[in-house]
Amino acid sequence: MRPRRDAHGRSGAAPLLAAAVVLVLGAAGGFVLWGGLDGRRASSQMHTGLDHLPPATASPSRTDSATTSPATPITATPTVVTVTATPPPIPVAERAEPVTATPSSRSSRSSTARETRSTTPSPSTSSSSSSRTSDEPAPGRDVRAEVVRLTNAERAKAGCGPVRTDQALRRAADGHASDMVRHRSFSHTGSDGSTAFQRMRRAGYDGFAAAENIAAGQASPAAVMRSWMSSAGHRANILNCSFNRIGVGYDGGSVGDGYGDGAWVQDFGIS
């Protein structure tokens, strides 16, 4: 198992954003999967449609993937729609397949997955507080807790209530961050074929809605939050006022050659 590394020790990499998917509990009680392709350049194709998600204990029979070699930052541009469901309507995004990238140069990426029904660095080594950059959390602050704090700051600006750490969501998020590093992949699909919602269920989450953001290569909580907030799909997850629970995961390793260090996951839910 790859050891976790400090959140601050890494080369500068341009933040990139990947894909978004959404799961909603429909009025009939079934789960339907949506996704949105977050801006993979103008030449990328947009995929739309509905799939019925198998039970949480099942693994998909195949994993569709796409490869790309980005050289410049990418931002997300999914089309947001509203799904009518038993719970309050949750904004969702166009359908896209999970993205697995093998870039030719060092880069960083982030992605969102949304479904309907929480990482610990060494203290800053700077000799004085004035030498720390604004991106660095206060000495001793857990990077996971810092992501939660920054998330709630953005939600407050939008008039949303705060999200609080849910231990089941944190286990799911931390597990997926480590899984991406261990298996050198960047996807909402786990190495065992699991979806984000299946991982949350296995970790003990019993809510009726959920969403997931992932990212790789950002140097700090502030950097990853800037990446997510610059993408329409990721931002929609963060600013969805229906969510009141969160789990943040972090692994200081790399998800693949050419990527910066650090794998980040946000899992959102409703209690």
PDB file of C-alpha atoms in Angstrom:
ATOM      1  CA  MET A   1       0.000   0.000   0.000  1.00  0.00           C
ATOM      2  CA  ARG A   2       1.471   3.353  -1.048  1.00  0.00           C
ATOM      3  CA  PRO A   3       2.298   5.600   1.976  1.00  0.00           C
ATOM      4  CA  ARG A   4       0.500   8.902   2.149  1.00  0.00           C
ATOM      5  CA  ARG A   5       2.526  12.008   1.480  1.00  0.00           C
ATOM      6  CA  ASP A   6       2.396  15.553   2.785  1.00  0.00           C
ATOM      7  CA  ALA A   7      -0.217  17.698   1.099  1.00  0.00           C
ATOM      8  CA  HIS A   8       2.300  20.507   0.379  1.00  0.00           C
ATOM      9  CA  GLY A   9       5.259  18.640  -1.189  1.00  0.00           C
ATOM     10  CA  ARG A  10       4.630  18.697  -4.908  1.00  0.00           C
ATOM     11  CA  SER A  11       5.477  20.470  -8.126  1.00  0.00           C
ATOM     12  CA  GLY A  12       3.154  23.128  -9.481  1.00  0.00           C
ATOM     13  CA  ALA A  13       0.556  21.583 -11.770  1.00  0.00           C
ATOM     14  CA  ALA A  14      -2.241  23.226 -13.690  1.00  0.00           C
ATOM     15  CA  PRO A  15      -5.648  22.185 -12.275  1.00  0.00           C
ATOM     16  CA  LEU A  16      -7.767  20.146 -14.674  1.00  0.00           C
ATOM     17  CA  LEU A  17     -11.394  19.066 -14.339  1.00  0.00           C
ATOM     18  CA  ALA A  18     -13.015  15.885 -15.604  1.00  0.00           C
ATOM     19  CA  ALA A  19     -16.518  14.366 -15.509  1.00  0.00           C
ATOM     20  CA  ALA A  20     -19.738  14.427 -13.466  1.00  0.00           C
ATOM     21  CA  VAL A  21     -22.402  11.795 -12.830  1.00  0.00           C
ATOM     22  CA  VAL A  22     -25.625  11.886 -10.838  1.00  0.00           C
ATOM     23  CA  LEU A  23     -27.808   9.254  -9.184  1.00  0.00           C
ATOM     24  CA  VAL A  24     -31.373  10.092  -8.189  1.00  0.00           C
ATOM     25  CA  LEU A  25     -33.950   8.083  -6.278  1.00  0.00           C
ATOM     26  CA  GLY A  26     -36.983   8.265  -8.543  1.00  0.00           C
ATOM     27  CA  ALA A  27     -40.611   8.412  -7.521  1.00  0.00           C
ATOM     28  CA  ALA A  28     -40.990   4.729  -8.356  1.00  0.00           C
ATOM     29  CA  GLY A  29     -38.175   3.858  -5.970  1.00  0.00           C
ATOM     30  CA  GLY A  30     -35.536   3.061  -8.611  1.00  0.00           C
ATOM     31  CA  PHE A  31     -32.194   4.743  -9.033  1.00  0.00           C
ATOM     32  CA  VAL A  32     -31.330   6.361 -12.344  1.00  0.00           C
ATOM     33  CA  LEU A  33     -27.858   7.432 -13.354  1.00  0.00           C
ATOM     34  CA  TRP A  34     -27.045  10.676 -15.117  1.00  0.00           C
ATOM     35  CA  GLY A  35     -23.664  12.142 -15.932  1.00  0.00           C
ATOM     36  CA  GLY A  36     -22.123  15.188 -17.520  1.00  0.00           C
ATOM     37  CA  LEU A  37     -18.881  15.528 -19.457  1.00  0.00           C
ATOM     38  CA  ASP A  38     -16.971  18.390 -17.884  1.00  0.00           C
ATOM     39  CA  GLY A  39     -15.330  20.411 -20.680  1.00  0.00           C
ATOM     40  CA  ARG A  40     -12.791  18.108 -22.318  1.00  0.00           C
ATOM     41  CA  ARG A  41     -12.003  20.818 -24.918  1.00  0.00           C
ATOM     42  CA  ALA A  42     -14.223  21.823 -27.799  1.00  0.00           C
ATOM     43  CA  SER A  43     -13.493  18.609 -29.675  1.00  0.00           C
ATOM     44  CA  SER A  44     -14.941  16.424 -26.926  1.00  0.00           C
ATOM     45  CA  GLN A  45     -18.269  14.697 -27.473  1.00  0.00           C
ATOM     46  CA  MET A  46     -21.181  15.182 -25.078  1.00  0.00           C
ATOM     47  CA  HIS A  47     -23.008  11.991 -24.095  1.00  0.00           C
ATOM     48  CA  THR A  48     -26.548  12.037 -22.708  1.00  0.00           C
ATOM     49  CA  GLY A  49     -28.976   9.371 -21.572  1.00  0.00           C
ATOM     50  CA  LEU A  50     -30.286   7.274 -18.691  1.00  0.00           C
ATOM     51  CA  ASP A  51     -29.035   4.018 -17.240  1.00  0.00           C
ATOM     52  CA  HIS A  52     -30.620   2.028 -14.438  1.00  0.00           C
ATOM     53  CA  LEU A  53     -28.090   1.464 -11.712  1.00  0.00           C
ATOM     54  CA  PRO A  54     -27.802  -2.145 -10.440  1.00  0.00           C
ATOM     55  CA  PRO A  55     -28.258  -2.803  -6.706  1.00  0.00           C
ATOM     56  CA  ALA A  56     -25.592  -1.343  -4.433  1.00  0.00           C
ATOM     57  CA  THR A  57     -24.057  -4.785  -3.923  1.00  0.00           C
ATOM     58  CA  ALA A  58     -23.573  -5.352  -7.632  1.00  0.00           C
ATOM     59  CA  SER A  59     -20.592  -4.335  -9.739  1.00  0.00           C
ATOM     60  CA  PRO A  60     -21.016  -3.136 -13.325  1.00  0.00           C
ATOM     61  CA  SER A  61     -20.108  -5.634 -15.985  1.00  0.00           C
ATOM     62  CA  ARG A  62     -17.839  -3.187 -17.751  1.00  0.00           C
ATOM     63  CA  THR A  63     -16.199   0.189 -17.254  1.00  0.00           C
ATOM     64  CA  ASP A  64     -16.284   2.633 -20.143  1.00  0.00           C
ATOM     65  CA  SER A  65     -13.377   5.041 -20.211  1.00  0.00           C
ATOM     66  CA  ALA A  66     -11.828   7.718 -22.340  1.00  0.00           C
ATOM     67  CA  THR A  67      -8.227   8.889 -22.514  1.00  0.00           C
ATOM     68  CA  THR A  68      -6.829  12.328 -23.077  1.00  0.00           C
ATOM     69  CA  SER A  69      -3.498  14.129 -22.922  1.00  0.00           C
ATOM     70  CA  PRO A  70      -4.320  17.613 -21.661  1.00  0.00           C
ATOM     71  CA  ALA A  71      -1.719  20.359 -21.885  1.00  0.00           C
ATOM     72  CA  THR A  72      -3.776  23.274 -20.564  1.00  0.00           C
ATOM     73  CA  PRO A  73      -6.269  23.693 -17.716  1.00  0.00           C
ATOM     74  CA  ILE A  74      -9.751  22.308 -18.362  1.00  0.00           C
ATOM     75  CA  THR A  75     -12.975  23.534 -16.807  1.00  0.00           C
ATOM     76  CA  ALA A  76     -16.325  21.820 -16.517  1.00  0.00           C
ATOM     77  CA  THR A  77     -19.324  22.881 -18.611  1.00  0.00           C
ATOM     78  CA  PRO A  78     -22.125  20.361 -17.947  1.00  0.00           C
ATOM     79  CA  THR A  79     -25.739  21.233 -18.616  1.00  0.00           C
ATOM     80  CA  VAL A  80     -27.617  21.358 -15.321  1.00  0.00           C
ATOM     81  CA  VAL A  81     -31.108  19.862 -15.214  1.00  0.00           C
ATOM     82  CA  THR A  82     -33.561  19.129 -12.413  1.00  0.00           C
ATOM     83  CA  VAL A  83     -34.730  15.613 -11.573  1.00  0.00           C
ATOM     84  CA  THR A  84     -38.141  15.158  -9.969  1.00  0.00           C
ATOM     85  CA  ALA A  85     -37.782  12.602  -7.204  1.00  0.00           C
ATOM     86  CA  THR A  86     -39.234  11.540  -3.877  1.00  0.00           C
ATOM     87  CA  PRO A  87     -36.759  13.806  -2.031  1.00  0.00           C
ATOM     88  CA  PRO A  88     -36.508  17.531  -2.883  1.00  0.00           C
ATOM     89  CA  PRO A  89     -35.358  18.024  -6.503  1.00  0.00           C
ATOM     90  CA  ILE A  90     -31.578  17.863  -6.880  1.00  0.00           C
ATOM     91  CA  PRO A  91     -29.832  19.642  -9.790  1.00  0.00           C
ATOM     92  CA  VAL A  92     -28.085  17.086 -11.942  1.00  0.00           C
ATOM     93  CA  ALA A  93     -25.813  17.069 -14.945  1.00  0.00           C
ATOM     94  CA  GLU A  94     -25.652  15.553 -18.426  1.00  0.00           C
ATOM     95  CA  ARG A  95     -24.486  11.992 -18.672  1.00  0.00           C
ATOM     96  CA  ALA A  96     -20.813  11.182 -19.188  1.00  0.00           C
ATOM     97  CA  GLU A  97     -18.680   8.100 -18.866  1.00  0.00           C
ATOM     98  CA  PRO A  98     -15.963   8.041 -16.157  1.00  0.00           C
ATOM     99  CA  VAL A  99     -12.705   9.505 -17.434  1.00  0.00           C
ATOM    100  CA  THR A 100      -9.330   7.834 -17.030  1.00  0.00           C
ATOM    101  CA  ALA A 101      -6.549  10.040 -18.284  1.00  0.00           C
ATOM    102  CA  THR A 102      -2.920   9.319 -19.163  1.00  0.00           C
ATOM    103  CA  PRO A 103      -1.455  12.761 -19.780  1.00  0.00           C
ATOM    104  CA  SER A 104       1.941  13.260 -21.350  1.00  0.00           C
ATOM    105  CA  SER A 105       2.928  16.052 -18.972  1.00  0.00           C
ATOM    106  CA  ARG A 106       2.390  16.727 -15.273  1.00  0.00           C
ATOM    107  CA  SER A 107      -1.072  17.980 -14.604  1.00  0.00           C
ATOM    108  CA  SER A 108      -3.863  17.897 -12.059  1.00  0.00           C
ATOM    109  CA  ARG A 109      -7.459  16.868 -12.564  1.00  0.00           C
ATOM    110  CA  SER A 110     -10.793  16.897 -10.792  1.00  0.00           C
ATOM    111  CA  SER A 111     -14.138  15.305 -11.418  1.00  0.00           C
ATOM    112  CA  THR A 112     -17.688  15.149 -10.076  1.00  0.00           C
ATOM    113  CA  ALA A 113     -20.159  12.355  -9.529  1.00  0.00           C
ATOM    114  CA  ARG A 114     -23.595  13.085  -8.116  1.00  0.00           C
ATOM    115  CA  GLU A 115     -25.975  10.489  -6.736  1.00  0.00           C
ATOM    116  CA  THR A 116     -29.513  10.776  -5.232  1.00  0.00           C
ATOM    117  CA  ARG A 117     -30.734   9.643  -1.325  1.00  0.00           C
ATOM    118  CA  SER A 118     -15.999  12.364   5.129  1.00  0.00           C
ATOM    119  CA  THR A 119      -6.868  13.308   4.782  1.00  0.00           C
ATOM    120  CA  THR A 120      -4.109  14.538   7.539  1.00  0.00           C
ATOM    121  CA  PRO A 121      -0.965  16.483   6.576  1.00  0.00           C
ATOM    122  CA  SER A 122       2.103  17.339   8.587  1.00  0.00           C
ATOM    123  CA  PRO A 123       2.091  20.835  10.080  1.00  0.00           C
ATOM    124  CA  SER A 124       3.528  23.591   7.931  1.00  0.00           C
ATOM    125  CA  THR A 125       7.317  23.589   7.964  1.00  0.00           C
ATOM    126  CA  SER A 126       7.590  27.328   7.331  1.00  0.00           C
ATOM    127  CA  SER A 127       9.788  29.141   9.823  1.00  0.00           C
ATOM    128  CA  SER A 128       7.231  31.910  10.297  1.00  0.00           C
ATOM    129  CA  SER A 129       3.561  32.482   9.624  1.00  0.00           C
ATOM    130  CA  SER A 130       4.391  35.324   7.235  1.00  0.00           C
ATOM    131  CA  SER A 131       6.256  32.916   4.924  1.00  0.00           C
ATOM    132  CA  ARG A 132       3.250  30.636   4.428  1.00  0.00           C
ATOM    133  CA  THR A 133       1.199  31.097   1.287  1.00  0.00           C
ATOM    134  CA  SER A 134      -2.513  31.821   1.549  1.00  0.00           C
ATOM    135  CA  ASP A 135      -3.193  28.355   0.089  1.00  0.00           C
ATOM    136  CA  GLU A 136      -1.762  26.552   3.105  1.00  0.00           C
ATOM    137  CA  PRO A 137      -4.015  25.588   6.013  1.00  0.00           C
ATOM    138  CA  ALA A 138      -3.049  26.763   9.476  1.00  0.00           C
ATOM    139  CA  PRO A 139      -0.338  24.636  11.124  1.00  0.00           C
ATOM    140  CA  GLY A 140      -1.793  21.397  12.456  1.00  0.00           C
ATOM    141  CA  ARG A 141      -5.085  21.737  10.590  1.00  0.00           C
ATOM    142  CA  ASP A 142      -6.243  18.549   8.926  1.00  0.00           C
ATOM    143  CA  VAL A 143      -6.561  19.071   5.169  1.00  0.00           C
ATOM    144  CA  ARG A 144      -9.892  17.238   5.262  1.00  0.00           C
ATOM    145  CA  ALA A 145     -11.235  19.636   7.884  1.00  0.00           C
ATOM    146  CA  GLU A 146      -9.913  22.554   5.841  1.00  0.00           C
ATOM    147  CA  VAL A 147     -11.801  21.384   2.745  1.00  0.00           C
ATOM    148  CA  VAL A 148     -14.966  21.171   4.847  1.00  0.00           C
ATOM    149  CA  ARG A 149     -14.344  24.683   6.188  1.00  0.00           C
ATOM    150  CA  LEU A 150     -13.790  26.121   2.708  1.00  0.00           C
ATOM    151  CA  THR A 151     -16.826  24.255   1.391  1.00  0.00           C
ATOM    152  CA  ASN A 152     -19.022  25.787   4.076  1.00  0.00           C
ATOM    153  CA  ALA A 153     -17.583  29.236   3.378  1.00  0.00           C
ATOM    154  CA  GLU A 154     -18.682  28.925  -0.259  1.00  0.00           C
ATOM    155  CA  ARG A 155     -22.078  27.574   0.752  1.00  0.00           C
ATOM    156  CA  ALA A 156     -22.608  30.479   3.156  1.00  0.00           C
ATOM    157  CA  LYS A 157     -21.978  32.936   0.314  1.00  0.00           C
ATOM    158  CA  ALA A 158     -24.725  31.193  -1.665  1.00  0.00           C
ATOM    159  CA  GLY A 159     -27.164  31.197   1.251  1.00  0.00           C
ATOM    160  CA  CYS A 160     -26.874  27.456   1.926  1.00  0.00           C
ATOM    161  CA  GLY A 161     -26.602  25.887   5.358  1.00  0.00           C
ATOM    162  CA  PRO A 162     -23.353  24.166   6.377  1.00  0.00           C
ATOM    163  CA  VAL A 163     -22.510  20.544   5.717  1.00  0.00           C
ATOM    164  CA  ARG A 164     -21.219  18.465   8.625  1.00  0.00           C
ATOM    165  CA  THR A 165     -18.827  15.550   8.478  1.00  0.00           C
ATOM    166  CA  ASP A 166     -20.513  12.167   8.216  1.00  0.00           C
ATOM    167  CA  GLN A 167     -18.147   9.359   9.204  1.00  0.00           C
ATOM    168  CA  ALA A 168     -19.596   6.889   6.701  1.00  0.00           C
ATOM    169  CA  LEU A 169     -19.130   9.384   3.859  1.00  0.00           C
ATOM    170  CA  ARG A 170     -15.616  10.136   5.112  1.00  0.00           C
ATOM    171  CA  ARG A 171     -14.727   6.433   5.061  1.00  0.00           C
ATOM    172  CA  ALA A 172     -16.041   6.129   1.519  1.00  0.00           C
ATOM    173  CA  ALA A 173     -14.189   9.255   0.356  1.00  0.00           C
ATOM    174  CA  ASP A 174     -10.892   8.335   2.030  1.00  0.00           C
ATOM    175  CA  GLY A 175     -11.113   4.804   0.695  1.00  0.00           C
ATOM    176  CA  HIS A 176     -11.641   5.993  -2.866  1.00  0.00           C
ATOM    177  CA  ALA A 177      -8.787   8.529  -2.680  1.00  0.00           C
ATOM    178  CA  SER A 178      -6.408   5.768  -1.578  1.00  0.00           C
ATOM    179  CA  ASP A 179      -7.832   3.355  -4.154  1.00  0.00           C
ATOM    180  CA  MET A 180      -7.125   5.804  -6.996  1.00  0.00           C
ATOM    181  CA  VAL A 181      -3.518   6.216  -5.812  1.00  0.00           C
ATOM    182  CA  ARG A 182      -2.987   2.503  -5.190  1.00  0.00           C
ATOM    183  CA  HIS A 183      -4.275   1.533  -8.626  1.00  0.00           C
ATOM    184  CA  ARG A 184      -2.931   4.591 -10.463  1.00  0.00           C
ATOM    185  CA  SER A 185      -6.304   5.631 -11.856  1.00  0.00           C
ATOM    186  CA  PHE A 186      -8.506   8.716 -11.908  1.00  0.00           C
ATOM    187  CA  SER A 187     -12.176   7.799 -12.064  1.00  0.00           C
ATOM    188  CA  HIS A 188     -15.439   7.722 -10.129  1.00  0.00           C
ATOM    189  CA  THR A 189     -15.396   3.962 -10.747  1.00  0.00           C
ATOM    190  CA  GLY A 190     -13.437   2.058  -8.113  1.00  0.00           C
ATOM    191  CA  SER A 191     -10.836  -0.590  -8.900  1.00  0.00           C
ATOM    192  CA  ASP A 192     -13.470  -3.212  -8.024  1.00  0.00           C
ATOM    193  CA  GLY A 193     -15.984  -1.669 -10.439  1.00  0.00           C
ATOM    194  CA  SER A 194     -17.944   0.064  -7.670  1.00  0.00           C
ATOM    195  CA  THR A 195     -19.838   3.310  -8.192  1.00  0.00           C
ATOM    196  CA  ALA A 196     -19.617   6.218  -5.778  1.00  0.00           C
ATOM    197  CA  PHE A 197     -23.028   5.358  -4.331  1.00  0.00           C
ATOM    198  CA  GLN A 198     -22.125   1.683  -3.838  1.00  0.00           C
ATOM    199  CA  ARG A 199     -19.001   2.698  -1.916  1.00  0.00           C
ATOM    200  CA  MET A 200     -21.040   5.031   0.290  1.00  0.00           C
ATOM    201  CA  ARG A 201     -23.566   2.285   1.006  1.00  0.00           C
ATOM    202  CA  ARG A 202     -20.804  -0.174   1.915  1.00  0.00           C
ATOM    203  CA  ALA A 203     -19.310   2.397   4.291  1.00  0.00           C
ATOM    204  CA  GLY A 204     -22.643   2.654   6.106  1.00  0.00           C
ATOM    205  CA  TYR A 205     -24.295   5.689   4.530  1.00  0.00           C
ATOM    206  CA  ASP A 206     -28.073   5.236   4.419  1.00  0.00           C
ATOM    207  CA  GLY A 207     -29.208   8.568   2.989  1.00  0.00           C
ATOM    208  CA  PHE A 208     -31.396   8.875  -0.104  1.00  0.00           C
ATOM    209  CA  ALA A 209     -29.187  11.241  -2.140  1.00  0.00           C
ATOM    210  CA  ALA A 210     -25.473  11.673  -2.693  1.00  0.00           C
ATOM    211  CA  ALA A 211     -22.887  13.421  -4.846  1.00  0.00           C
ATOM    212  CA  GLU A 212     -19.165  13.034  -5.410  1.00  0.00           C
ATOM    213  CA  ASN A 213     -16.361  15.367  -6.545  1.00  0.00           C
ATOM    214  CA  ILE A 214     -12.861  14.047  -7.210  1.00  0.00           C
ATOM    215  CA  ALA A 215      -9.613  15.814  -8.064  1.00  0.00           C
ATOM    216  CA  ALA A 216      -5.934  15.004  -8.457  1.00  0.00           C
ATOM    217  CA  GLY A 217      -2.718  16.990  -8.367  1.00  0.00           C
ATOM    218  CA  GLN A 218      -3.804  20.099  -6.458  1.00  0.00           C
ATOM    219  CA  ALA A 219      -1.279  21.264  -3.859  1.00  0.00           C
ATOM    220  CA  SER A 220      -3.631  22.345  -1.073  1.00  0.00           C
ATOM    221  CA  PRO A 221      -7.249  22.491   0.100  1.00  0.00           C
ATOM    222  CA  ALA A 222      -7.509  26.032  -1.273  1.00  0.00           C
ATOM    223  CA  ALA A 223      -6.187  24.918  -4.664  1.00  0.00           C
ATOM    224  CA  VAL A 224      -8.579  22.005  -4.996  1.00  0.00           C
ATOM    225  CA  MET A 225     -11.513  24.166  -3.943  1.00  0.00           C
ATOM    226  CA  ARG A 226     -10.590  26.715  -6.619  1.00  0.00           C
ATOM    227  CA  SER A 227     -10.584  23.932  -9.203  1.00  0.00           C
ATOM    228  CA  TRP A 228     -13.984  22.622  -8.137  1.00  0.00           C
ATOM    229  CA  MET A 229     -15.560  26.067  -7.842  1.00  0.00           C
ATOM    230  CA  SER A 230     -14.338  26.951 -11.345  1.00  0.00           C
ATOM    231  CA  SER A 231     -16.364  24.064 -12.803  1.00  0.00           C
ATOM    232  CA  ALA A 232     -20.131  24.349 -13.169  1.00  0.00           C
ATOM    233  CA  GLY A 233     -20.764  20.694 -12.307  1.00  0.00           C
ATOM    234  CA  HIS A 234     -18.484  20.542  -9.282  1.00  0.00           C
ATOM    235  CA  ARG A 235     -19.715  23.920  -8.076  1.00  0.00           C
ATOM    236  CA  ALA A 236     -23.316  22.703  -8.334  1.00  0.00           C
ATOM    237  CA  ASN A 237     -22.524  19.825  -5.968  1.00  0.00           C
ATOM    238  CA  ILE A 238     -20.829  22.129  -3.459  1.00  0.00           C
ATOM    239  CA  LEU A 239     -23.630  24.705  -3.579  1.00  0.00           C
ATOM    240  CA  ASN A 240     -26.524  22.247  -3.526  1.00  0.00           C
ATOM    241  CA  CYS A 241     -28.422  23.454  -0.461  1.00  0.00           C
ATOM    242  CA  SER A 242     -30.187  20.087  -0.113  1.00  0.00           C
ATOM    243  CA  PHE A 243     -26.990  18.416   1.065  1.00  0.00           C
ATOM    244  CA  ASN A 244     -26.202  18.655   4.785  1.00  0.00           C
ATOM    245  CA  ARG A 245     -23.542  15.935   5.209  1.00  0.00           C
ATOM    246  CA  ILE A 246     -20.042  15.591   3.735  1.00  0.00           C
ATOM    247  CA  GLY A 247     -17.102  13.213   3.768  1.00  0.00           C
ATOM    248  CA  VAL A 248     -13.692  14.394   2.514  1.00  0.00           C
ATOM    249  CA  GLY A 249     -10.968  11.973   1.468  1.00  0.00           C
ATOM    250  CA  TYR A 250      -7.294  12.648   0.716  1.00  0.00           C
ATOM    251  CA  ASP A 251      -4.224  10.625  -0.233  1.00  0.00           C
ATOM    252  CA  GLY A 252      -0.870  12.340  -0.753  1.00  0.00           C
ATOM    253  CA  GLY A 253       0.228   9.979  -3.509  1.00  0.00           C
ATOM    254  CA  SER A 254      -0.161  10.332  -7.269  1.00  0.00           C
ATOM    255  CA  VAL A 255      -2.920   8.794  -9.377  1.00  0.00           C
ATOM    256  CA  GLY A 256      -0.518   8.221 -12.281  1.00  0.00           C
ATOM    257  CA  ASP A 257       2.638   9.221 -14.099  1.00  0.00           C
ATOM    258  CA  GLY A 258       2.520  12.834 -15.204  1.00  0.00           C
ATOM    259  CA  TYR A 259       0.111  13.864 -12.449  1.00  0.00           C
ATOM    260  CA  GLY A 260       0.934  15.934  -9.418  1.00  0.00           C
ATOM    261  CA  ASP A 261       0.698  14.410  -5.953  1.00  0.00           C
ATOM    262  CA  GLY A 262      -2.583  14.391  -4.078  1.00  0.00           C
ATOM    263  CA  ALA A 263      -5.916  12.668  -4.662  1.00  0.00           C
ATOM    264  CA  TRP A 264      -9.001  14.469  -3.326  1.00  0.00           C
ATOM    265  CA  VAL A 265     -12.596  13.278  -2.879  1.00  0.00           C
ATOM    266  CA  GLN A 266     -15.747  15.027  -1.648  1.00  0.00           C
ATOM    267  CA  ASP A 267     -18.793  12.843  -0.940  1.00  0.00           C
ATOM    268  CA  PHE A 268     -22.034  14.695  -0.154  1.00  0.00           C
ATOM    269  CA  GLY A 269     -25.221  13.338   1.397  1.00  0.00           C
ATOM    270  CA  ILE A 270     -28.513  14.093   3.111  1.00  0.00           C
ATOM    271  CA  SER A 271     -29.320  12.893   6.617  1.00  0.00           C
TER     272      SER A 271
END
